[in-house]
C-alpha cells in the first residue's frame, strides 16, 4: 500500500532533527496508523533521504529531454536528404537518443 504525501511528511516530521531513531519512528507511526503494515527502518530511511536530497517527499519523475529547434531542423534535414535513413541512425548521428 503506497504512502500518501501527508503520511510521508508525517514520517519526516516524526524523525525531526534525528530526535527519534528510525525504529522509534516506525513504532510511533504504527501506533497512529494500526491499519497499515509496520514500516521497516530502511523504508523510513529511504523516505527521509529522498526528502534530504530533493527537498520533497514526492516521487521524482524522470522527464523527457528537451530538444532545441536546431536539433529538430537537423533531424528533418537528415530525412529530407535521405528518406531511407533509419531513425536510429539519424538519432545516433545527431546525438539525440529516442
PDB file of N, CA and C in Angstrom:
ATOM      1  N   UNK A   1       0.854  -1.164   0.000  1.00  0.00           N
ATOM      2  CA  UNK A   1       0.000   0.000   0.000  1.00  0.00           C
ATOM      3  C   UNK A   1       0.909   1.239   0.000  1.00  0.00           C
ATOM      4  N   UNK A   2       0.818   2.075  -1.036  1.00  0.00           N
ATOM      5  CA  UNK A   2       1.693   3.253  -1.098  1.00  0.00           C
ATOM      6  C   UNK A   2       1.315   4.304  -0.051  1.00  0.00           C
ATOM      7  N   UNK A   3       2.273   5.123   0.265  1.00  0.00           N
ATOM      8  CA  UNK A   3       2.056   6.187   1.234  1.00  0.00           C
ATOM      9  C   UNK A   3       1.439   7.395   0.561  1.00  0.00           C
ATOM     10  N   UNK A   4       0.622   8.104   1.311  1.00  0.00           N
ATOM     11  CA  UNK A   4       0.156   9.397   0.823  1.00  0.00           C
ATOM     12  C   UNK A   4       1.248  10.417   1.113  1.00  0.00           C
ATOM     13  N   UNK A   5       1.148  11.550   0.478  1.00  0.00           N
ATOM     14  CA  UNK A   5       2.124  12.615   0.723  1.00  0.00           C
ATOM     15  C   UNK A   5       2.070  13.038   2.183  1.00  0.00           C
ATOM     16  N   UNK A   6       0.855  13.103   2.738  1.00  0.00           N
ATOM     17  CA  UNK A   6       0.697  13.505   4.139  1.00  0.00           C
ATOM     18  C   UNK A   6       1.406  12.530   5.076  1.00  0.00           C
ATOM     19  N   UNK A   7       1.329  11.234   4.771  1.00  0.00           N
ATOM     20  CA  UNK A   7       1.987  10.244   5.616  1.00  0.00           C
ATOM     21  C   UNK A   7       3.507  10.349   5.518  1.00  0.00           C
ATOM     22  N   UNK A   8       4.010  10.621   4.322  1.00  0.00           N
ATOM     23  CA  UNK A   8       5.457  10.803   4.170  1.00  0.00           C
ATOM     24  C   UNK A   8       5.931  12.030   4.931  1.00  0.00           C
ATOM     25  N   UNK A   9       5.156  13.114   4.866  1.00  0.00           N
ATOM     26  CA  UNK A   9       5.503  14.325   5.618  1.00  0.00           C
ATOM     27  C   UNK A   9       5.471  14.025   7.108  1.00  0.00           C
ATOM     28  N   UNK A  10       4.485  13.246   7.533  1.00  0.00           N
ATOM     29  CA  UNK A  10       4.399  12.874   8.945  1.00  0.00           C
ATOM     30  C   UNK A  10       5.648  12.100   9.384  1.00  0.00           C
ATOM     31  N   UNK A  11       6.141  11.211   8.537  1.00  0.00           N
ATOM     32  CA  UNK A  11       7.366  10.469   8.863  1.00  0.00           C
ATOM     33  C   UNK A  11       8.562  11.404   8.995  1.00  0.00           C
ATOM     34  N   UNK A  12       8.662  12.369   8.084  1.00  0.00           N
ATOM     35  CA  UNK A  12       9.767  13.336   8.148  1.00  0.00           C
ATOM     36  C   UNK A  12       9.672  14.145   9.435  1.00  0.00           C
ATOM     37  N   UNK A  13       8.467  14.576   9.779  1.00  0.00           N
ATOM     38  CA  UNK A  13       8.290  15.368  10.998  1.00  0.00           C
ATOM     39  C   UNK A  13       8.562  14.533  12.249  1.00  0.00           C
ATOM     40  N   UNK A  14       8.156  13.266  12.234  1.00  0.00           N
ATOM     41  CA  UNK A  14       8.437  12.400  13.383  1.00  0.00           C
ATOM     42  C   UNK A  14       9.937  12.210  13.578  1.00  0.00           C
ATOM     43  N   UNK A  15      10.633  12.048  12.487  1.00  0.00           N
ATOM     44  CA  UNK A  15      12.098  11.879  12.558  1.00  0.00           C
ATOM     45  C   UNK A  15      12.752  13.140  13.097  1.00  0.00           C
ATOM     46  N   UNK A  16      12.202  14.285  12.697  1.00  0.00           N
ATOM     47  CA  UNK A  16      12.718  15.554  13.189  1.00  0.00           C
ATOM     48  C   UNK A  16      14.185  15.734  12.887  1.00  0.00           C
ATOM     49  N   UNK A  17      14.881  16.334  13.800  1.00  0.00           N
ATOM     50  CA  UNK A  17      16.313  16.579  13.645  1.00  0.00           C
ATOM     51  C   UNK A  17      17.066  15.428  14.315  1.00  0.00           C
ATOM     52  N   UNK A  18      16.761  14.195  13.850  1.00  0.00           N
ATOM     53  CA  UNK A  18      17.353  12.969  14.382  1.00  0.00           C
ATOM     54  C   UNK A  18      17.036  12.782  15.863  1.00  0.00           C
ATOM     55  N   UNK A  19      15.868  13.306  16.269  1.00  0.00           N
ATOM     56  CA  UNK A  19      15.458  13.163  17.661  1.00  0.00           C
ATOM     57  C   UNK A  19      15.050  11.719  17.946  1.00  0.00           C
ATOM     58  N   UNK A  20      14.326  11.104  16.990  1.00  0.00           N
ATOM     59  CA  UNK A  20      13.919   9.711  17.130  1.00  0.00           C
ATOM     60  C   UNK A  20      14.702   8.844  16.149  1.00  0.00           C
ATOM     61  N   UNK A  21      14.966   7.617  16.558  1.00  0.00           N
ATOM     62  CA  UNK A  21      15.619   6.678  15.632  1.00  0.00           C
ATOM     63  C   UNK A  21      14.581   6.207  14.609  1.00  0.00           C
ATOM     64  N   UNK A  22      15.045   5.558  13.549  1.00  0.00           N
ATOM     65  CA  UNK A  22      14.123   5.053  12.532  1.00  0.00           C
ATOM     66  C   UNK A  22      13.173   4.012  13.122  1.00  0.00           C
ATOM     67  N   UNK A  23      13.661   3.187  14.032  1.00  0.00           N
ATOM     68  CA  UNK A  23      12.798   2.190  14.678  1.00  0.00           C
ATOM     69  C   UNK A  23      11.754   2.857  15.563  1.00  0.00           C
ATOM     70  N   UNK A  24      12.138   3.914  16.266  1.00  0.00           N
ATOM     71  CA  UNK A  24      11.174   4.640  17.095  1.00  0.00           C
ATOM     72  C   UNK A  24      10.124   5.326  16.231  1.00  0.00           C
ATOM     73  N   UNK A  25      10.544   5.884  15.105  1.00  0.00           N
ATOM     74  CA  UNK A  25       9.592   6.497  14.173  1.00  0.00           C
ATOM     75  C   UNK A  25       8.620   5.437  13.674  1.00  0.00           C
ATOM     76  N   UNK A  26       9.128   4.248  13.364  1.00  0.00           N
ATOM     77  CA  UNK A  26       8.278   3.153  12.904  1.00  0.00           C
ATOM     78  C   UNK A  26       7.238   2.784  13.957  1.00  0.00           C
ATOM     79  N   UNK A  27       7.660   2.704  15.206  1.00  0.00           N
ATOM     80  CA  UNK A  27       6.734   2.351  16.289  1.00  0.00           C
ATOM     81  C   UNK A  27       5.659   3.412  16.480  1.00  0.00           C
ATOM     82  N   UNK A  28       6.053   4.683  16.494  1.00  0.00           N
ATOM     83  CA  UNK A  28       5.088   5.775  16.682  1.00  0.00           C
ATOM     84  C   UNK A  28       4.110   5.827  15.510  1.00  0.00           C
ATOM     85  N   UNK A  29       4.626   5.684  14.292  1.00  0.00           N
ATOM     86  CA  UNK A  29       3.768   5.724  13.107  1.00  0.00           C
ATOM     87  C   UNK A  29       2.786   4.554  13.126  1.00  0.00           C
ATOM     88  N   UNK A  30       3.251   3.375  13.547  1.00  0.00           N
ATOM     89  CA  UNK A  30       2.376   2.205  13.606  1.00  0.00           C
ATOM     90  C   UNK A  30       1.288   2.375  14.663  1.00  0.00           C
ATOM     91  N   UNK A  31       1.603   3.046  15.766  1.00  0.00           N
ATOM     92  CA  UNK A  31       0.591   3.317  16.792  1.00  0.00           C
ATOM     93  C   UNK A  31      -0.492   4.249  16.257  1.00  0.00           C
ATOM     94  N   UNK A  32      -0.088   5.238  15.452  1.00  0.00           N
ATOM     95  CA  UNK A  32      -1.054   6.185  14.888  1.00  0.00           C
ATOM     96  C   UNK A  32      -1.848   5.580  13.734  1.00  0.00           C
ATOM     97  N   UNK A  33      -1.236   4.633  13.019  1.00  0.00           N
ATOM     98  CA  UNK A  33      -1.863   4.025  11.840  1.00  0.00           C
ATOM     99  C   UNK A  33      -1.807   2.499  11.965  1.00  0.00           C
ATOM    100  N   UNK A  34      -2.617   1.923  12.865  1.00  0.00           N
ATOM    101  CA  UNK A  34      -2.536   0.472  13.084  1.00  0.00           C
ATOM    102  C   UNK A  34      -3.022  -0.360  11.893  1.00  0.00           C
ATOM    103  N   UNK A  35      -3.785   0.252  10.987  1.00  0.00           N
ATOM    104  CA  UNK A  35      -4.298  -0.488   9.835  1.00  0.00           C
ATOM    105  C   UNK A  35      -3.247  -0.678   8.739  1.00  0.00           C
ATOM    106  N   UNK A  36      -2.143   0.044   8.836  1.00  0.00           N
ATOM    107  CA  UNK A  36      -1.056  -0.087   7.850  1.00  0.00           C
ATOM    108  C   UNK A  36      -0.034  -1.101   8.358  1.00  0.00           C
ATOM    109  N   UNK A  37       0.624  -1.802   7.449  1.00  0.00           N
ATOM    110  CA  UNK A  37       1.704  -2.694   7.890  1.00  0.00           C
ATOM    111  C   UNK A  37       2.830  -1.887   8.548  1.00  0.00           C
ATOM    112  N   UNK A  38       3.491  -2.516   9.503  1.00  0.00           N
ATOM    113  CA  UNK A  38       4.574  -1.816  10.197  1.00  0.00           C
ATOM    114  C   UNK A  38       5.739  -1.576   9.245  1.00  0.00           C
ATOM    115  N   UNK A  39       6.272  -0.369   9.296  1.00  0.00           N
ATOM    116  CA  UNK A  39       7.366   0.031   8.413  1.00  0.00           C
ATOM    117  C   UNK A  39       8.704  -0.461   8.936  1.00  0.00           C
ATOM    118  N   UNK A  40       9.575  -0.762   8.000  1.00  0.00           N
ATOM    119  CA  UNK A  40      10.942  -1.103   8.385  1.00  0.00           C
ATOM    120  C   UNK A  40      11.749   0.189   8.496  1.00  0.00           C
ATOM    121  N   UNK A  41      12.839   0.091   9.215  1.00  0.00           N
ATOM    122  CA  UNK A  41      13.712   1.259   9.366  1.00  0.00           C
ATOM    123  C   UNK A  41      14.273   1.687   8.016  1.00  0.00           C
ATOM    124  N   UNK A  42      14.560   0.718   7.142  1.00  0.00           N
ATOM    125  CA  UNK A  42      15.129   1.069   5.834  1.00  0.00           C
ATOM    126  C   UNK A  42      14.115   1.797   4.953  1.00  0.00           C
ATOM    127  N   UNK A  43      12.828   1.457   5.059  1.00  0.00           N
ATOM    128  CA  UNK A  43      11.800   2.162   4.282  1.00  0.00           C
ATOM    129  C   UNK A  43      11.693   3.613   4.741  1.00  0.00           C
ATOM    130  N   UNK A  44      11.743   3.817   6.039  1.00  0.00           N
ATOM    131  CA  UNK A  44      11.683   5.178   6.580  1.00  0.00           C
ATOM    132  C   UNK A  44      12.934   5.946   6.189  1.00  0.00           C
ATOM    133  N   UNK A  45      14.080   5.293   6.270  1.00  0.00           N
ATOM    134  CA  UNK A  45      15.339   5.947   5.907  1.00  0.00           C
ATOM    135  C   UNK A  45      15.313   6.390   4.446  1.00  0.00           C
ATOM    136  N   UNK A  46      14.746   5.583   3.569  1.00  0.00           N
ATOM    137  CA  UNK A  46      14.670   5.930   2.151  1.00  0.00           C
ATOM    138  C   UNK A  46      13.810   7.181   1.939  1.00  0.00           C
ATOM    139  N   UNK A  47      12.690   7.269   2.635  1.00  0.00           N
ATOM    140  CA  UNK A  47      11.824   8.447   2.525  1.00  0.00           C
ATOM    141  C   UNK A  47      12.545   9.682   3.049  1.00  0.00           C
ATOM    142  N   UNK A  48      13.232   9.545   4.170  1.00  0.00           N
ATOM    143  CA  UNK A  48      13.959  10.672   4.760  1.00  0.00           C
ATOM    144  C   UNK A  48      15.088  11.114   3.835  1.00  0.00           C
ATOM    145  N   UNK A  49      15.830  10.161   3.271  1.00  0.00           N
ATOM    146  CA  UNK A  49      16.939  10.505   2.374  1.00  0.00           C
ATOM    147  C   UNK A  49      16.433  11.198   1.112  1.00  0.00           C
ATOM    148  N   UNK A  50      15.281  10.762   0.593  1.00  0.00           N
ATOM    149  CA  UNK A  50      14.687  11.442  -0.559  1.00  0.00           C
ATOM    150  C   UNK A  50      14.365  12.880  -0.204  1.00  0.00           C
ATOM    151  N   UNK A  51      13.815  13.082   0.996  1.00  0.00           N
ATOM    152  CA  UNK A  51      13.486  14.440   1.431  1.00  0.00           C
ATOM    153  C   UNK A  51      14.742  15.289   1.585  1.00  0.00           C
ATOM    154  N   UNK A  52      15.787  14.724   2.163  1.00  0.00           N
ATOM    155  CA  UNK A  52      17.030  15.478   2.375  1.00  0.00           C
ATOM    156  C   UNK A  52      17.679  15.844   1.045  1.00  0.00           C
ATOM    157  N   UNK A  53      17.703  14.903   0.106  1.00  0.00           N
ATOM    158  CA  UNK A  53      18.402  15.158  -1.161  1.00  0.00           C
ATOM    159  C   UNK A  53      17.608  16.014  -2.132  1.00  0.00           C
ATOM    160  N   UNK A  54      16.264  15.916  -2.112  1.00  0.00           N
ATOM    161  CA  UNK A  54      15.462  16.668  -3.085  1.00  0.00           C
ATOM    162  C   UNK A  54      14.657  17.796  -2.475  1.00  0.00           C
ATOM    163  N   UNK A  55      14.471  17.776  -1.161  1.00  0.00           N
ATOM    164  CA  UNK A  55      13.642  18.791  -0.523  1.00  0.00           C
ATOM    165  C   UNK A  55      12.162  18.512  -0.664  1.00  0.00           C
ATOM    166  N   UNK A  56      11.820  17.307  -1.117  1.00  0.00           N
ATOM    167  CA  UNK A  56      10.428  16.942  -1.334  1.00  0.00           C
ATOM    168  C   UNK A  56      10.244  15.472  -0.982  1.00  0.00           C
ATOM    169  N   UNK A  57       9.022  15.117  -0.564  1.00  0.00           N
ATOM    170  CA  UNK A  57       8.718  13.716  -0.308  1.00  0.00           C
ATOM    171  C   UNK A  57       8.037  13.070  -1.507  1.00  0.00           C
ATOM    172  N   UNK A  58       7.746  13.871  -2.510  1.00  0.00           N
ATOM    173  CA  UNK A  58       7.079  13.347  -3.699  1.00  0.00           C
ATOM    174  C   UNK A  58       8.059  12.557  -4.552  1.00  0.00           C
ATOM    175  N   UNK A  59       7.532  11.564  -5.257  1.00  0.00           N
ATOM    176  CA  UNK A  59       8.358  10.754  -6.139  1.00  0.00           C
ATOM    177  C   UNK A  59       8.822  11.614  -7.300  1.00  0.00           C
ATOM    178  N   UNK A  60      10.106  11.521  -7.604  1.00  0.00           N
ATOM    179  CA  UNK A  60      10.672  12.313  -8.692  1.00  0.00           C
ATOM    180  C   UNK A  60      10.425  11.613 -10.016  1.00  0.00           C
ATOM    181  N   UNK A  61       9.789  12.312 -10.940  1.00  0.00           N
ATOM    182  CA  UNK A  61       9.546  11.765 -12.269  1.00  0.00           C
ATOM    183  C   UNK A  61      10.703  12.127 -13.181  1.00  0.00           C
ATOM    184  N   UNK A  62      11.081  11.178 -13.993  1.00  0.00           N
ATOM    185  CA  UNK A  62      12.128  11.439 -14.972  1.00  0.00           C
ATOM    186  C   UNK A  62      11.459  12.013 -16.208  1.00  0.00           C
ATOM    187  N   UNK A  63      11.797  13.210 -16.536  1.00  0.00           N
ATOM    188  CA  UNK A  63      11.161  13.887 -17.658  1.00  0.00           C
ATOM    189  C   UNK A  63      11.914  13.617 -18.942  1.00  0.00           C
ATOM    190  N   UNK A  64      11.196  13.786 -20.039  1.00  0.00           N
ATOM    191  CA  UNK A  64      11.807  13.625 -21.345  1.00  0.00           C
ATOM    192  C   UNK A  64      12.749  14.798 -21.588  1.00  0.00           C
ATOM    193  N   UNK A  65      13.817  14.554 -22.314  1.00  0.00           N
ATOM    194  CA  UNK A  65      14.751  15.643 -22.599  1.00  0.00           C
ATOM    195  C   UNK A  65      14.124  16.690 -23.518  1.00  0.00           C
ATOM    196  N   UNK A  66      14.596  17.889 -23.382  1.00  0.00           N
ATOM    197  CA  UNK A  66      14.106  18.987 -24.212  1.00  0.00           C
ATOM    198  C   UNK A  66      15.014  19.112 -25.422  1.00  0.00           C
ATOM    199  N   UNK A  67      14.400  19.154 -26.585  1.00  0.00           N
ATOM    200  CA  UNK A  67      15.162  19.313 -27.818  1.00  0.00           C
ATOM    201  C   UNK A  67      15.038  20.732 -28.299  1.00  0.00           C
ATOM    202  N   UNK A  68      16.097  21.236 -28.838  1.00  0.00           N
ATOM    203  CA  UNK A  68      16.083  22.602 -29.356  1.00  0.00           C
ATOM    204  C   UNK A  68      15.531  22.591 -30.779  1.00  0.00           C
ATOM    205  N   UNK A  69      15.191  23.764 -31.238  1.00  0.00           N
ATOM    206  CA  UNK A  69      14.689  23.906 -32.601  1.00  0.00           C
ATOM    207  C   UNK A  69      15.769  23.507 -33.605  1.00  0.00           C
ATOM    208  N   UNK A  70      17.024  23.801 -33.275  1.00  0.00           N
ATOM    209  CA  UNK A  70      18.133  23.430 -34.159  1.00  0.00           C
ATOM    210  C   UNK A  70      18.231  21.910 -34.301  1.00  0.00           C
ATOM    211  N   UNK A  71      18.026  21.176 -33.193  1.00  0.00           N
ATOM    212  CA  UNK A  71      18.039  19.713 -33.258  1.00  0.00           C
ATOM    213  C   UNK A  71      16.928  19.207 -34.174  1.00  0.00           C
ATOM    214  N   UNK A  72      15.762  19.793 -34.024  1.00  0.00           N
ATOM    215  CA  UNK A  72      14.625  19.389 -34.846  1.00  0.00           C
ATOM    216  C   UNK A  72      14.900  19.641 -36.332  1.00  0.00           C
ATOM    217  N   UNK A  73      15.477  20.787 -36.639  1.00  0.00           N
ATOM    218  CA  UNK A  73      15.805  21.125 -38.033  1.00  0.00           C
ATOM    219  C   UNK A  73      16.847  20.156 -38.585  1.00  0.00           C
ATOM    220  N   UNK A  74      17.850  19.815 -37.776  1.00  0.00           N
ATOM    221  CA  UNK A  74      18.882  18.866 -38.218  1.00  0.00           C
ATOM    222  C   UNK A  74      18.297  17.486 -38.522  1.00  0.00           C
ATOM    223  N   UNK A  75      17.366  17.033 -37.690  1.00  0.00           N
ATOM    224  CA  UNK A  75      16.737  15.732 -37.922  1.00  0.00           C
ATOM    225  C   UNK A  75      15.898  15.767 -39.195  1.00  0.00           C
ATOM    226  N   UNK A  76      15.109  16.821 -39.367  1.00  0.00           N
ATOM    227  CA  UNK A  76      14.296  16.946 -40.582  1.00  0.00           C
ATOM    228  C   UNK A  76      15.172  17.024 -41.826  1.00  0.00           C
ATOM    229  N   UNK A  77      16.282  17.731 -41.726  1.00  0.00           N
ATOM    230  CA  UNK A  77      17.197  17.850 -42.865  1.00  0.00           C
ATOM    231  C   UNK A  77      17.815  16.497 -43.208  1.00  0.00           C
ATOM    232  N   UNK A  78      18.129  15.705 -42.191  1.00  0.00           N
ATOM    233  CA  UNK A  78      18.712  14.385 -42.437  1.00  0.00           C
ATOM    234  C   UNK A  78      17.732  13.496 -43.196  1.00  0.00           C
ATOM    235  N   UNK A  79      16.459  13.556 -42.822  1.00  0.00           N
ATOM    236  CA  UNK A  79      15.463  12.744 -43.523  1.00  0.00           C
ATOM    237  C   UNK A  79      15.143  13.284 -44.910  1.00  0.00           C
ATOM    238  N   UNK A  80      15.198  14.592 -45.079  1.00  0.00           N
ATOM    239  CA  UNK A  80      14.947  15.131 -46.417  1.00  0.00           C
ATOM    240  C   UNK A  80      16.120  14.814 -47.347  1.00  0.00           C
ATOM    241  N   UNK A  81      17.314  14.739 -46.791  1.00  0.00           N
ATOM    242  CA  UNK A  81      18.497  14.395 -47.585  1.00  0.00           C
ATOM    243  C   UNK A  81      18.453  12.924 -48.005  1.00  0.00           C
ATOM    244  N   UNK A  82      18.072  12.048 -47.069  1.00  0.00           N
ATOM    245  CA  UNK A  82      17.987  10.617 -47.366  1.00  0.00           C
ATOM    246  C   UNK A  82      16.787  10.035 -46.618  1.00  0.00           C
ATOM    247  N   UNK A  83      15.615   9.941 -47.274  1.00  0.00           N
ATOM    248  CA  UNK A  83      14.400   9.460 -46.605  1.00  0.00           C
ATOM    249  C   UNK A  83      14.476   8.002 -46.143  1.00  0.00           C
ATOM    250  N   UNK A  84      15.406   7.233 -46.650  1.00  0.00           N
ATOM    251  CA  UNK A  84      15.515   5.820 -46.280  1.00  0.00           C
ATOM    252  C   UNK A  84      16.412   5.596 -45.062  1.00  0.00           C
ATOM    253  N   UNK A  85      16.942   6.637 -44.519  1.00  0.00           N
ATOM    254  CA  UNK A  85      17.784   6.530 -43.327  1.00  0.00           C
ATOM    255  C   UNK A  85      16.923   6.069 -42.151  1.00  0.00           C
ATOM    256  N   UNK A  86      17.483   5.209 -41.317  1.00  0.00           N
ATOM    257  CA  UNK A  86      16.726   4.731 -40.154  1.00  0.00           C
ATOM    258  C   UNK A  86      16.685   5.808 -39.071  1.00  0.00           C
ATOM    259  N   UNK A  87      15.663   5.728 -38.271  1.00  0.00           N
ATOM    260  CA  UNK A  87      15.510   6.673 -37.155  1.00  0.00           C
ATOM    261  C   UNK A  87      16.690   6.534 -36.194  1.00  0.00           C
ATOM    262  N   UNK A  88      17.105   5.306 -35.963  1.00  0.00           N
ATOM    263  CA  UNK A  88      18.229   5.059 -35.052  1.00  0.00           C
ATOM    264  C   UNK A  88      19.508   5.706 -35.568  1.00  0.00           C
ATOM    265  N   UNK A  89      19.748   5.593 -36.880  1.00  0.00           N
ATOM    266  CA  UNK A  89      20.964   6.176 -37.466  1.00  0.00           C
ATOM    267  C   UNK A  89      20.945   7.692 -37.358  1.00  0.00           C
ATOM    268  N   UNK A  90      19.794   8.301 -37.632  1.00  0.00           N
ATOM    269  CA  UNK A  90      19.696   9.763 -37.522  1.00  0.00           C
ATOM    270  C   UNK A  90      19.893  10.186 -36.073  1.00  0.00           C
ATOM    271  N   UNK A  91      19.300   9.450 -35.147  1.00  0.00           N
ATOM    272  CA  UNK A  91      19.465   9.769 -33.733  1.00  0.00           C
ATOM    273  C   UNK A  91      20.906   9.668 -33.285  1.00  0.00           C
ATOM    274  N   UNK A  92      21.578   8.632 -33.720  1.00  0.00           N
ATOM    275  CA  UNK A  92      22.986   8.444 -33.363  1.00  0.00           C
ATOM    276  C   UNK A  92      23.860   9.539 -33.959  1.00  0.00           C
ATOM    277  N   UNK A  93      23.627   9.849 -35.224  1.00  0.00           N
ATOM    278  CA  UNK A  93      24.442  10.869 -35.898  1.00  0.00           C
ATOM    279  C   UNK A  93      24.202  12.269 -35.350  1.00  0.00           C
ATOM    280  N   UNK A  94      22.985  12.525 -34.870  1.00  0.00           N
ATOM    281  CA  UNK A  94      22.676  13.869 -34.371  1.00  0.00           C
ATOM    282  C   UNK A  94      22.911  14.003 -32.870  1.00  0.00           C
ATOM    283  N   UNK A  95      23.176  12.886 -32.197  1.00  0.00           N
ATOM    284  CA  UNK A  95      23.411  12.942 -30.755  1.00  0.00           C
ATOM    285  C   UNK A  95      22.133  12.936 -29.940  1.00  0.00           C
ATOM    286  N   UNK A  96      21.015  12.615 -30.575  1.00  0.00           N
ATOM    287  CA  UNK A  96      19.726  12.563 -29.886  1.00  0.00           C
ATOM    288  C   UNK A  96      19.320  11.102 -29.787  1.00  0.00           C
ATOM    289  N   UNK A  97      18.982  10.660 -28.595  1.00  0.00           N
ATOM    290  CA  UNK A  97      18.523   9.280 -28.434  1.00  0.00           C
ATOM    291  C   UNK A  97      17.009   9.260 -28.305  1.00  0.00           C
ATOM    292  N   UNK A  98      16.411   8.257 -28.838  1.00  0.00           N
ATOM    293  CA  UNK A  98      14.959   8.040 -28.790  1.00  0.00           C
ATOM    294  C   UNK A  98      14.209   9.328 -28.911  1.00  0.00           C
TER     295      UNK A  98
END
